[in-house]
Structure formats: C-alpha cells, structure tokens
Amino acid sequence: METIYEKITADNKKNDEIIAKAVDIIKNGGLVAFPTETVYGLGGNALNSESSKKIYQAKGRPSDNPLIVHIGNIGQIDGIAEEFPEKAKALADKFWPGPLTMVLKKKPCVPLETTGGLGTVAVRMPAHKTAKMLLSSGLYIAAPSANTSGKPSPTKGSYVYEDLNGRIDMIIEDDTVNIGVESTIIDMTREVPTLLRPGHISREDIEKVIGHIDVDETIAGIENYKKVDENTKPLAPGMMYRHYAPDASLALVDSENKGGKSVVEHITKLALEDISNNRKTVILTTDENTDIYKKLMSEANVSDESILFTKCTDFFKTLSDISNNILIYVVSLGNRGELSSIEQNLFMGLRLCNDIGAESIYSETFDTDNQGLAVMNRLIKAAGDKIIKV
Ligand code: TXA
Ligand code: MG
C-alpha cells in the first residue's frame, strides 16, 4: 500500500486540505497516523469493527488489547458511554482536552473489536491542535500509539514512517508532540477510581480533584509492584506486554540517591568494561550529571575520538556528522529537576539507541513522585525489569 505523507506546519496553505483528506480516509474505513500532545496515534473509525481490525494488523498488536477512543467535544461522551460519573466529569473539567484517558461503561454501538472484547471503553479528548482539527469532524477515532507493537511510542513523524510506512493510508506529521509519554489512564467504572497507567497527569494531580484513588498493583514503578505473570494480570491489558524495548539490553542503575555519585561511578565502570570489549554503549543521563561523566571518562583515559556527549534533542541534528569510531554515547535526556523534559525525550532516547546500533545501554533512575512515576514505569518496562542496585 502506498502511504501518503503530509506535513502540517504553521504556514502550510494545504493544512485544511490535508485534514479533509484524512477525515475522508477514516470515514471510509482507512487508517491515518496523526500527532497528539502525548505521542503519535494510529487512527481509525472507532465505531467500525473492520477499521479496528486493520489497526491491530498494521501494528502487529494482539487483538485483546483495547484501543483508546478519541473525541473532540464533551457532547460525544453520551454517544459511546452508558454513564459519566460525577468524578469523571470533575476530571474532564480539569484535564480535558489533555493527556488523560478515562475508562467508562461502553454503549453497545462501540464494537468489541475496538474494546478488545471488554464491556468498557477508554476515552480521551486530546489537546494537540492537529488532533483537534481531525476530531472537529465529529468522528470517534480509535487510536493506539502509532508504533509497531513492542517498540517505543513515536514522538516524531519519522518514527511513524519507520514503523508503519506501506501499512497504512496516511501519515500526518506535525512535530509539536510535547509531552512524550502516553496519557494517564484511570478506570472510572470501579468503586474507587483506579490508576491503570501513569502519565504526565500524575496521581497527585488527580487526587487533588477527586480525592483518594487506587493504583493497579502491577504498575511498574510503584512501591512493591507485582510483576505481571500468568496469575497477575494488569487491569489495562496493554500493560501486560513487553514494551518500549530498544534492540539492545537496557539496565537501570538505581540507588537510594537517584542519579547520585555511586550510580555515575557504577555506570562508568560498566561502560569502561564494554568499551574494552569493543561494544557500543549508550549512557542515558541528565544535564546535571554530564560533566561528572566527562571528568570520570577523562580520568580513565577514554580518548575524545571514542566518546560523544550530547543532548538527546541535539543528537539528530548532528547524526550525519557523527564518526563511526565512537564507542560511548553519553546522552542527556533532559533536566532531572524538570521531569517533564525527561518525559518529553525518553522515547527519543530509547529509539536513538537503535539508530546508532547500541550493544548495551545503561540508564539512571528517578524518584517516582509526580511525573517521575510515568518516567520510571516506561524505563522499567523498557529494561524488562533489569535493575542493578548500588
Ligand atoms: O496518549 C495516548 O494515550 C496515546 C495517544 C495516541 O492518544 N494512545 C495510546 O494508546 O497510548 P495505546 O493503545 O498504545 O495504549 C492504550 C492502553 C493499553 O494499555 C490498553 O490496554 C489500555 O489503554 N486500554 C484501552 N481500553 C481499555 C479499557 N477499556 N480498559 C482498560 N484498559 C484499556
Ligand atoms: Mg502503545
């Protein structure tokens, strides 16, 4: 299949035409990848079971993993949900449009193909301007993250292209995706609303609006979380699957003091062992620690030609100039003091490891309050629970 690739930019006179084309494709049962403020989504008509089947096929995703239905205005809730509880209304008032998904009782018109066989439907009203333009058509758009199943969710049009070109009808690029991790999911059908996936809107943010919420015990990153296995299933089916994984193995190096001195020293030691075995290594760190690695690496006589220090966000601008002789890439994901910068760049950091053919990857860890839980949740899953305590 030929995939149409279009860019939305502030001065593109064709913007309206692009959106009209996309709406047309979705109405006719086709698939369009589009940006949201969290990550890119792969959109199809949520009320058409054939479209949902196509989404699973294009992503290579198991069909028992339900899709999020995106809406453009609050009036649409009534068309797909049996109930909209008071607490859900309060959360919608506060956080919609935005990166929050609420699980509600579904109406019969929502096909089981869309909800992975469940009697509930996950609903989100995105805030991204391009997503809003698409949704102003009144369509209900089912959209999982627009990656091949298992890979990090795409935060750039080029990643969507890499994963889905030739498999879907259209990709709309608009690289103003600025949150970087997928939406927070909360199940509003339970006696006590329950967090199913942490995101930019934190547990603390939600509790300020509706009081105490429960947290699914399988959420990686919470204290004493239960690892998912035969007997322990997450409430959001998608949280069960291996996720976000870069090609090389990723290990998290953790200590009481997150990203502290003992962590930096241990990561340096591991990276030095790797380069002595000629293995390409990526260290995922933050702006605060970059100079400490510089000092330790220079004390260990690592030559300037074999090491690159870069910010995640600058890396792609210089990708073509980067020498093949580099063995250690020290990549800053952002600022530890400003967790939203880490959220924003995390998936880019994980994809970058594949782009340079990393053979081993080490990352520091983060405190899990506020947005830290969303970051640690993705990191732990990407690492397949490989955590080294120092
Ligand atoms: O930010 C986002 O949420 C992005 C953008 C595109 O909106 N979408 C996204 O979709 O991350 P996806 O399919 O990659 O993740 C959806 C998650 C899965 O873990 C799925 O199991 C869960 O939501 N989910 C969907 N419907 C559910 C339901 N009815 N009950 C419980 N979990 C549900
Ligand atoms: Mg996903």
CSV table of C-alpha atoms and ligand atoms in Angstrom, one decimal:
chain,number,residue,atom,x,y,z
A,1,MET,CA,0.0,0.0,0.0
A,2,GLU,CA,1.2,3.5,-0.8
A,3,THR,CA,1.2,5.7,2.3
A,4,ILE,CA,0.5,9.4,1.8
A,5,TYR,CA,2.9,11.5,3.9
A,6,GLU,CA,1.9,15.1,4.7
A,7,LYS,CA,3.2,17.8,7.0
A,8,ILE,CA,1.2,20.3,9.0
A,9,THR,CA,3.1,23.5,9.5
A,10,ALA,CA,2.0,26.9,10.7
A,11,ASP,CA,2.3,28.4,7.1
A,12,ASN,CA,1.2,25.4,5.1
A,13,LYS,CA,-1.7,26.6,2.9
A,14,LYS,CA,-2.7,23.0,2.4
A,15,ASN,CA,-3.5,22.2,6.1
A,16,ASP,CA,-7.3,22.2,5.7
A,17,GLU,CA,-7.0,20.0,2.6
A,18,ILE,CA,-4.7,17.6,4.5
A,19,ILE,CA,-7.2,17.3,7.3
A,20,ALA,CA,-10.2,16.9,4.9
A,21,LYS,CA,-8.3,14.1,3.1
A,22,ALA,CA,-7.6,12.4,6.5
A,23,VAL,CA,-11.2,12.6,7.6
A,24,ASP,CA,-12.3,11.1,4.3
A,25,ILE,CA,-9.9,8.2,4.7
A,26,ILE,CA,-11.1,7.4,8.2
A,27,LYS,CA,-14.8,7.7,7.3
A,28,ASN,CA,-14.1,5.2,4.5
A,29,GLY,CA,-12.5,2.7,6.9
A,30,GLY,CA,-8.9,3.6,6.3
A,31,LEU,CA,-6.1,4.4,8.8
A,32,VAL,CA,-4.3,7.7,9.4
A,33,ALA,CA,-1.4,8.3,11.8
A,34,PHE,CA,-1.6,11.7,13.4
A,35,PRO,CA,0.1,13.7,16.2
A,36,THR,CA,-1.3,14.2,19.7
A,37,GLU,CA,0.3,16.1,22.5
A,38,THR,CA,1.5,12.8,24.1
A,39,VAL,CA,2.7,10.6,21.2
A,40,TYR,CA,1.5,9.9,17.6
A,41,GLY,CA,-1.7,7.9,17.3
A,42,LEU,CA,-2.8,5.4,14.6
A,43,GLY,CA,-6.4,6.4,13.9
A,44,GLY,CA,-9.3,4.6,12.5
A,45,ASN,CA,-13.1,4.9,12.9
A,46,ALA,CA,-13.8,3.6,16.4
A,47,LEU,CA,-17.4,2.6,15.5
A,48,ASN,CA,-16.3,0.4,12.6
A,49,SER,CA,-15.1,-3.0,13.6
A,50,GLU,CA,-13.3,-3.5,10.4
A,51,SER,CA,-11.2,-0.4,11.0
A,52,SER,CA,-10.2,-1.6,14.4
A,53,LYS,CA,-9.2,-5.0,13.0
A,54,LYS,CA,-7.0,-3.1,10.5
A,55,ILE,CA,-5.3,-1.2,13.3
A,56,TYR,CA,-4.3,-4.4,15.1
A,57,GLN,CA,-3.0,-5.8,11.8
A,58,ALA,CA,-1.0,-2.7,10.9
A,59,LYS,CA,0.6,-2.6,14.4
A,60,GLY,CA,1.1,-6.3,14.8
A,61,ARG,CA,-0.8,-5.9,18.1
A,62,PRO,CA,-2.7,-8.7,19.9
A,63,SER,CA,-6.4,-8.1,19.4
A,64,ASP,CA,-7.3,-8.5,23.1
A,65,ASN,CA,-5.5,-5.2,23.8
A,66,PRO,CA,-8.2,-2.5,23.7
A,67,LEU,CA,-7.9,0.9,21.8
A,68,ILE,CA,-8.5,4.4,23.2
A,69,VAL,CA,-11.3,6.3,21.6
A,70,HIS,CA,-10.5,9.9,20.9
A,71,ILE,CA,-13.2,12.6,20.9
A,72,GLY,CA,-13.3,16.3,20.1
A,73,ASN,CA,-16.0,17.6,22.4
A,74,ILE,CA,-17.7,16.5,25.6
A,75,GLY,CA,-21.1,16.0,24.0
A,76,GLN,CA,-19.7,12.9,22.3
A,77,ILE,CA,-19.4,11.0,25.6
A,78,ASP,CA,-23.1,10.3,25.5
A,79,GLY,CA,-22.8,8.6,22.2
A,80,ILE,CA,-20.4,5.9,23.5
A,81,ALA,CA,-20.6,5.7,27.3
A,82,GLU,CA,-23.5,4.4,29.4
A,83,GLU,CA,-22.6,6.6,32.3
A,84,PHE,CA,-20.4,9.6,33.0
A,85,PRO,CA,-20.0,9.6,36.8
A,86,GLU,CA,-19.6,12.9,38.8
A,87,LYS,CA,-15.9,12.2,39.5
A,88,ALA,CA,-15.3,11.6,35.8
A,89,LYS,CA,-17.0,14.9,35.0
A,90,ALA,CA,-14.8,16.7,37.5
A,91,LEU,CA,-11.6,15.2,35.9
A,92,ALA,CA,-12.8,16.1,32.4
A,93,ASP,CA,-13.5,19.7,33.6
A,94,LYS,CA,-10.0,20.0,34.9
A,95,PHE,CA,-7.9,18.0,32.5
A,96,TRP,CA,-9.7,17.8,29.1
A,97,PRO,CA,-8.6,18.5,26.5
A,98,GLY,CA,-5.4,16.9,27.6
A,99,PRO,CA,-3.4,13.7,28.3
A,100,LEU,CA,-5.9,11.9,30.4
A,101,THR,CA,-7.8,8.8,29.4
A,102,MET,CA,-10.9,7.6,31.3
A,103,VAL,CA,-12.3,4.1,31.2
A,104,LEU,CA,-16.2,4.2,31.2
A,105,LYS,CA,-19.0,1.6,30.7
A,106,LYS,CA,-19.5,1.3,26.9
A,107,LYS,CA,-22.7,1.6,24.9
A,108,PRO,CA,-23.5,-1.3,22.5
A,109,CYS,CA,-22.6,0.8,19.5
A,110,VAL,CA,-18.9,0.6,20.4
A,111,PRO,CA,-17.7,-2.7,18.7
A,112,LEU,CA,-16.0,-5.3,20.8
A,113,GLU,CA,-13.2,-5.2,18.3
A,114,THR,CA,-12.4,-1.7,19.5
A,115,THR,CA,-12.5,-2.5,23.2
A,116,GLY,CA,-10.6,-5.8,22.9
A,117,GLY,CA,-13.8,-7.7,24.0
A,118,LEU,CA,-14.3,-5.6,27.1
A,119,GLY,CA,-17.6,-4.0,28.2
A,120,THR,CA,-15.8,-0.7,28.9
A,121,VAL,CA,-14.4,1.9,26.6
A,122,ALA,CA,-11.3,4.1,27.2
A,123,VAL,CA,-12.0,7.7,26.2
A,124,ARG,CA,-9.6,10.7,25.7
A,125,MET,CA,-10.0,14.2,24.4
A,126,PRO,CA,-6.6,15.3,23.1
A,127,ALA,CA,-5.3,18.9,23.2
A,128,HIS,CA,-3.0,18.9,20.2
A,129,LYS,CA,-4.2,21.3,17.5
A,130,THR,CA,-3.9,18.9,14.6
A,131,ALA,CA,-5.7,16.1,16.5
A,132,LYS,CA,-8.4,18.7,17.4
A,133,MET,CA,-8.8,19.6,13.7
A,134,LEU,CA,-9.3,16.0,12.8
A,135,LEU,CA,-11.8,15.4,15.6
A,136,SER,CA,-13.8,18.5,14.8
A,137,SER,CA,-15.2,16.3,12.1
A,138,GLY,CA,-17.3,14.7,14.9
A,139,LEU,CA,-15.7,11.3,14.3
A,140,TYR,CA,-14.9,8.9,17.1
A,141,ILE,CA,-11.3,8.0,16.4
A,142,ALA,CA,-9.8,4.8,17.9
A,143,ALA,CA,-6.0,5.3,18.2
A,144,PRO,CA,-3.3,3.3,19.8
A,145,SER,CA,0.2,4.7,19.8
A,146,ALA,CA,1.5,4.6,16.1
A,147,ASN,CA,4.4,2.3,16.6
A,148,THR,CA,4.9,-1.4,15.7
A,149,SER,CA,3.8,-3.3,18.8
A,150,GLY,CA,6.5,-3.6,21.4
A,151,LYS,CA,8.6,-0.6,20.2
A,152,PRO,CA,8.8,2.8,22.0
A,153,SER,CA,5.8,5.0,21.2
A,154,PRO,CA,6.6,7.5,18.4
A,155,THR,CA,7.2,11.2,19.2
A,156,LYS,CA,8.4,12.1,15.7
A,157,GLY,CA,6.8,11.7,12.3
A,158,SER,CA,10.0,9.9,11.1
A,159,TYR,CA,9.5,7.1,13.7
A,160,VAL,CA,5.9,6.6,12.5
A,161,TYR,CA,7.2,6.4,9.0
A,162,GLU,CA,9.9,3.8,10.0
A,163,ASP,CA,7.3,1.6,11.7
A,164,LEU,CA,4.2,1.9,9.5
A,165,ASN,CA,5.1,3.2,6.0
A,166,GLY,CA,3.4,0.9,3.5
A,167,ARG,CA,1.0,-0.5,6.1
A,168,ILE,CA,-1.5,2.4,6.5
A,169,ASP,CA,-3.2,5.0,4.2
A,170,MET,CA,-1.7,8.2,5.5
A,171,ILE,CA,0.7,9.8,8.0
A,172,ILE,CA,0.3,13.4,9.1
A,173,GLU,CA,3.5,14.9,10.6
A,174,ASP,CA,3.4,17.8,13.0
A,175,ASP,CA,6.4,17.6,15.2
A,176,THR,CA,5.0,19.6,18.1
A,177,VAL,CA,4.3,16.5,20.2
A,178,ASN,CA,5.5,17.9,23.5
A,179,ILE,CA,4.5,15.6,26.4
A,180,GLY,CA,6.3,12.5,25.1
A,181,VAL,CA,4.8,9.7,27.2
A,182,GLU,CA,1.3,8.3,26.6
A,183,SER,CA,-1.7,9.5,28.5
A,184,THR,CA,-2.5,8.7,32.1
A,185,ILE,CA,-5.3,6.1,32.2
A,186,ILE,CA,-7.8,5.9,35.0
A,187,ASP,CA,-10.7,3.4,35.3
A,188,MET,CA,-13.8,5.3,36.4
A,189,THR,CA,-16.0,2.2,36.4
A,190,ARG,CA,-14.6,0.9,39.7
A,191,GLU,CA,-15.9,1.6,43.2
A,192,VAL,CA,-12.7,3.6,43.8
A,193,PRO,CA,-11.3,5.1,40.6
A,194,THR,CA,-8.1,3.2,39.8
A,195,LEU,CA,-4.9,4.3,38.0
A,196,LEU,CA,-4.1,1.9,35.2
A,197,ARG,CA,-1.2,3.7,33.5
A,198,PRO,CA,0.8,6.6,34.9
A,199,GLY,CA,1.4,9.6,32.7
A,200,HIS,CA,2.0,13.3,32.7
A,201,ILE,CA,-1.1,14.0,34.7
A,202,SER,CA,0.1,12.4,37.9
A,203,ARG,CA,-1.7,10.5,40.7
A,204,GLU,CA,-1.1,13.6,42.9
A,205,ASP,CA,-2.8,15.8,40.3
A,206,ILE,CA,-5.8,13.6,40.1
A,207,GLU,CA,-6.2,13.2,43.9
A,208,LYS,CA,-6.3,16.9,44.2
A,209,VAL,CA,-9.5,16.9,42.2
A,210,ILE,CA,-11.4,13.7,43.3
A,211,GLY,CA,-9.6,12.6,46.4
A,212,HIS,CA,-8.1,9.1,47.0
A,213,ILE,CA,-7.7,6.8,44.1
A,214,ASP,CA,-6.4,3.2,43.9
A,215,VAL,CA,-3.4,2.2,41.9
A,216,ASP,CA,-3.2,-1.0,39.9
A,217,GLU,CA,-0.8,-3.2,41.8
A,218,THR,CA,1.0,-4.2,38.6
A,219,ILE,CA,2.1,-0.7,37.6
A,220,ALA,CA,5.9,-1.0,37.3
A,221,GLY,CA,7.5,1.8,39.4
A,222,ILE,CA,5.1,1.8,42.3
A,223,GLU,CA,6.4,0.5,45.6
A,224,ASN,CA,6.4,-3.3,45.7
A,225,TYR,CA,4.6,-3.6,42.4
A,226,LYS,CA,3.6,-7.1,41.4
A,227,LYS,CA,5.3,-8.4,38.3
A,228,VAL,CA,2.9,-9.4,35.6
A,229,ASP,CA,2.7,-13.2,35.1
A,230,GLU,CA,0.2,-16.0,34.5
A,231,ASN,CA,-1.7,-15.2,37.7
A,232,THR,CA,-1.2,-11.5,38.0
A,233,LYS,CA,-2.8,-9.5,35.1
A,234,PRO,CA,-2.8,-5.8,34.8
A,235,LEU,CA,-6.3,-4.1,34.6
A,236,ALA,CA,-5.2,-2.4,31.3
A,237,PRO,CA,-4.5,-5.4,29.1
A,238,GLY,CA,-1.8,-3.5,27.2
A,239,MET,CA,0.3,-3.1,30.2
A,240,MET,CA,0.9,-6.8,30.1
A,241,TYR,CA,3.0,-6.8,27.0
A,242,ARG,CA,6.8,-6.2,26.7
A,243,HIS,CA,7.0,-2.6,25.7
A,244,TYR,CA,9.2,0.3,24.7
A,245,ALA,CA,12.2,-2.0,24.3
A,246,PRO,CA,15.2,-0.9,22.4
A,247,ASP,CA,17.0,-3.6,20.4
A,248,ALA,CA,20.0,-3.8,22.9
A,249,SER,CA,19.6,-4.8,26.5
A,250,LEU,CA,19.0,-1.9,28.8
A,251,ALA,CA,19.9,-1.9,32.5
A,252,LEU,CA,18.8,0.6,35.1
A,253,VAL,CA,21.3,1.6,37.8
A,254,ASP,CA,19.5,2.6,40.9
A,255,SER,CA,20.4,3.8,44.4
A,256,GLU,CA,18.7,5.5,47.3
A,257,ASN,CA,20.0,8.7,45.9
A,258,LYS,CA,18.7,8.6,42.3
A,259,GLY,CA,21.4,9.5,39.8
A,260,GLY,CA,23.8,10.1,42.6
A,261,LYS,CA,27.6,9.7,42.8
A,262,SER,CA,27.6,5.9,43.3
A,263,VAL,CA,25.3,5.5,40.3
A,264,VAL,CA,27.5,7.6,38.0
A,265,GLU,CA,30.6,5.7,39.1
A,266,HIS,CA,29.0,2.3,38.6
A,267,ILE,CA,27.7,3.1,35.2
A,268,THR,CA,31.1,4.4,34.2
A,269,LYS,CA,32.7,1.2,35.4
A,270,LEU,CA,30.2,-0.9,33.3
A,271,ALA,CA,30.7,1.3,30.3
A,272,LEU,CA,34.5,1.0,30.5
A,273,GLU,CA,34.2,-2.8,30.6
A,274,ASP,CA,32.1,-2.6,27.5
A,275,ILE,CA,34.5,-0.5,25.5
A,276,SER,CA,37.4,-2.8,26.4
A,277,ASN,CA,35.3,-5.4,24.7
A,278,ASN,CA,34.6,-3.1,21.7
A,279,ARG,CA,30.9,-2.8,22.5
A,280,LYS,CA,29.0,0.3,21.5
A,281,THR,CA,27.4,1.7,24.7
A,282,VAL,CA,24.8,4.3,25.5
A,283,ILE,CA,24.6,6.0,28.8
A,284,LEU,CA,21.2,7.7,29.4
A,285,THR,CA,21.7,10.5,31.9
A,286,THR,CA,20.6,14.1,32.6
A,287,ASP,CA,22.1,17.6,32.2
A,288,GLU,CA,23.1,17.6,35.8
A,289,ASN,CA,25.5,14.7,35.5
A,290,THR,CA,27.0,15.1,32.1
A,291,ASP,CA,30.1,16.9,33.4
A,292,ILE,CA,30.7,14.3,36.0
A,293,TYR,CA,30.9,11.6,33.3
A,294,LYS,CA,33.2,13.8,31.3
A,295,LYS,CA,35.6,14.0,34.3
A,296,LEU,CA,35.5,10.3,35.1
A,297,MET,CA,35.9,9.3,31.4
A,298,SER,CA,38.9,11.6,31.0
A,299,GLU,CA,40.4,10.2,34.2
A,300,ALA,CA,40.1,6.7,32.7
A,301,ASN,CA,41.9,8.0,29.6
A,302,VAL,CA,39.0,7.4,27.2
A,303,SER,CA,40.1,9.2,24.0
A,304,ASP,CA,38.0,12.1,22.7
A,305,GLU,CA,37.5,10.2,19.4
A,306,SER,CA,35.7,7.4,21.0
A,307,ILE,CA,33.2,9.3,23.2
A,308,LEU,CA,30.3,11.6,22.4
A,309,PHE,CA,28.5,13.8,24.9
A,310,THR,CA,25.2,15.0,23.5
A,311,LYS,CA,21.7,16.2,24.5
A,312,CYS,CA,19.1,13.9,23.2
A,313,THR,CA,17.4,16.8,21.4
A,314,ASP,CA,20.6,17.8,19.6
A,315,PHE,CA,21.6,14.3,18.6
A,316,PHE,CA,19.5,14.1,15.4
A,317,LYS,CA,20.7,17.4,14.1
A,318,THR,CA,24.3,16.1,14.1
A,319,LEU,CA,23.6,12.4,13.4
A,320,SER,CA,25.1,12.5,9.9
A,321,ASP,CA,28.3,14.1,11.2
A,322,ILE,CA,28.9,11.5,13.9
A,323,SER,CA,32.0,9.5,13.5
A,324,ASN,CA,31.8,5.7,13.4
A,325,ASN,CA,34.6,5.4,15.9
A,326,ILE,CA,32.5,6.4,18.8
A,327,LEU,CA,32.0,3.7,21.4
A,328,ILE,CA,30.4,5.5,24.2
A,329,TYR,CA,27.5,7.9,23.8
A,330,VAL,CA,26.6,9.9,26.9
A,331,VAL,CA,23.1,11.1,26.2
A,332,SER,CA,21.3,13.6,28.3
A,333,LEU,CA,17.5,13.1,28.3
A,334,GLY,CA,16.9,16.5,29.9
A,335,ASN,CA,16.9,18.0,33.3
A,336,ARG,CA,16.4,15.9,36.4
A,337,GLY,CA,15.0,19.0,38.2
A,338,GLU,CA,12.3,19.3,35.5
A,339,LEU,CA,10.9,15.9,35.0
A,340,SER,CA,8.7,16.9,32.1
A,341,SER,CA,11.8,17.4,30.0
A,342,ILE,CA,12.8,13.7,30.7
A,343,GLU,CA,9.2,12.6,29.8
A,344,GLN,CA,9.4,14.5,26.6
A,345,ASN,CA,12.7,13.0,25.4
A,346,LEU,CA,12.6,9.5,26.9
A,347,PHE,CA,11.2,7.6,23.8
A,348,MET,CA,13.5,9.6,21.6
A,349,GLY,CA,16.4,8.4,23.8
A,350,LEU,CA,15.4,4.8,23.5
A,351,ARG,CA,14.9,5.0,19.7
A,352,LEU,CA,18.3,6.7,19.4
A,353,CYS,CA,19.9,3.6,20.9
A,354,ASN,CA,18.7,1.6,17.9
A,355,ASP,CA,19.7,4.3,15.4
A,356,ILE,CA,23.3,4.1,16.5
A,357,GLY,CA,23.4,0.3,16.9
A,358,ALA,CA,24.0,0.3,20.6
A,359,GLU,CA,25.0,-3.0,22.1
A,360,SER,CA,24.5,-2.1,25.7
A,361,ILE,CA,22.5,0.7,27.4
A,362,TYR,CA,22.6,2.0,30.9
A,363,SER,CA,20.2,4.5,32.4
A,364,GLU,CA,20.0,6.3,35.7
A,365,THR,CA,16.7,6.1,37.7
A,366,PHE,CA,14.3,8.8,39.0
A,367,ASP,CA,12.2,9.4,42.1
A,368,THR,CA,8.7,8.2,41.5
A,369,ASP,CA,6.6,11.1,42.8
A,370,ASN,CA,4.6,13.2,40.3
A,371,GLN,CA,5.8,12.7,36.7
A,372,GLY,CA,8.6,10.5,38.0
A,373,LEU,CA,6.3,7.5,38.1
A,374,ALA,CA,5.5,7.8,34.4
A,375,VAL,CA,9.2,8.0,33.5
A,376,MET,CA,10.2,5.1,35.8
A,377,ASN,CA,7.3,3.0,34.6
A,378,ARG,CA,8.4,3.3,30.9
A,379,LEU,CA,12.1,2.8,31.9
A,380,ILE,CA,11.4,-0.4,33.9
A,381,LYS,CA,9.4,-1.9,31.2
A,382,ALA,CA,11.9,-1.0,28.5
A,383,ALA,CA,14.6,-2.6,30.7
A,384,GLY,CA,12.4,-5.7,31.2
A,385,ASP,CA,12.8,-5.2,34.9
A,386,LYS,CA,16.7,-5.3,34.8
A,387,ILE,CA,17.7,-3.1,37.8
A,388,ILE,CA,21.1,-3.0,39.3
A,389,LYS,CA,21.1,-1.7,42.9
A,390,VAL,CA,24.3,0.1,44.0
B,1,TXA,O1,-1.5,9.1,24.9
B,1,TXA,C1,-2.1,8.1,24.5
B,1,TXA,O2,-2.9,7.5,25.2
B,1,TXA,C2,-1.9,7.6,23.1
B,1,TXA,C3,-2.4,8.7,22.1
B,1,TXA,C4,-2.3,8.2,20.7
B,1,TXA,O3,-3.7,9.1,22.5
B,1,TXA,N1,-2.5,6.3,22.9
B,1,TXA,C5,-2.1,5.2,23.4
B,1,TXA,O4,-2.8,4.0,23.1
B,1,TXA,O5,-1.1,5.1,24.2
B,1,TXA,P1,-2.2,2.6,23.3
B,1,TXA,O6,-3.2,1.7,22.6
B,1,TXA,O7,-0.8,2.5,22.9
B,1,TXA,O8,-2.4,2.3,24.8
B,1,TXA,C6,-3.7,2.1,25.3
B,1,TXA,C7,-3.7,1.4,26.6
B,1,TXA,C8,-3.4,0.0,26.5
B,1,TXA,O9,-2.6,-0.4,27.6
B,1,TXA,C9,-4.8,-0.6,26.7
B,1,TXA,O10,-4.8,-1.9,27.3
B,1,TXA,C10,-5.5,0.3,27.6
B,1,TXA,O11,-5.0,1.6,27.2
B,1,TXA,N2,-7.0,0.3,27.5
B,1,TXA,C11,-7.7,0.7,26.4
B,1,TXA,N3,-9.0,0.5,26.7
B,1,TXA,C12,-9.1,0.0,27.9
B,1,TXA,C13,-10.2,-0.5,28.7
B,1,TXA,N4,-11.5,-0.4,28.3
B,1,TXA,N5,-9.9,-0.9,29.9
B,1,TXA,C14,-8.7,-1.0,30.4
B,1,TXA,N6,-7.6,-0.6,29.7
B,1,TXA,C15,-7.8,-0.1,28.4
B,2,MG,MG,1.1,1.8,22.8
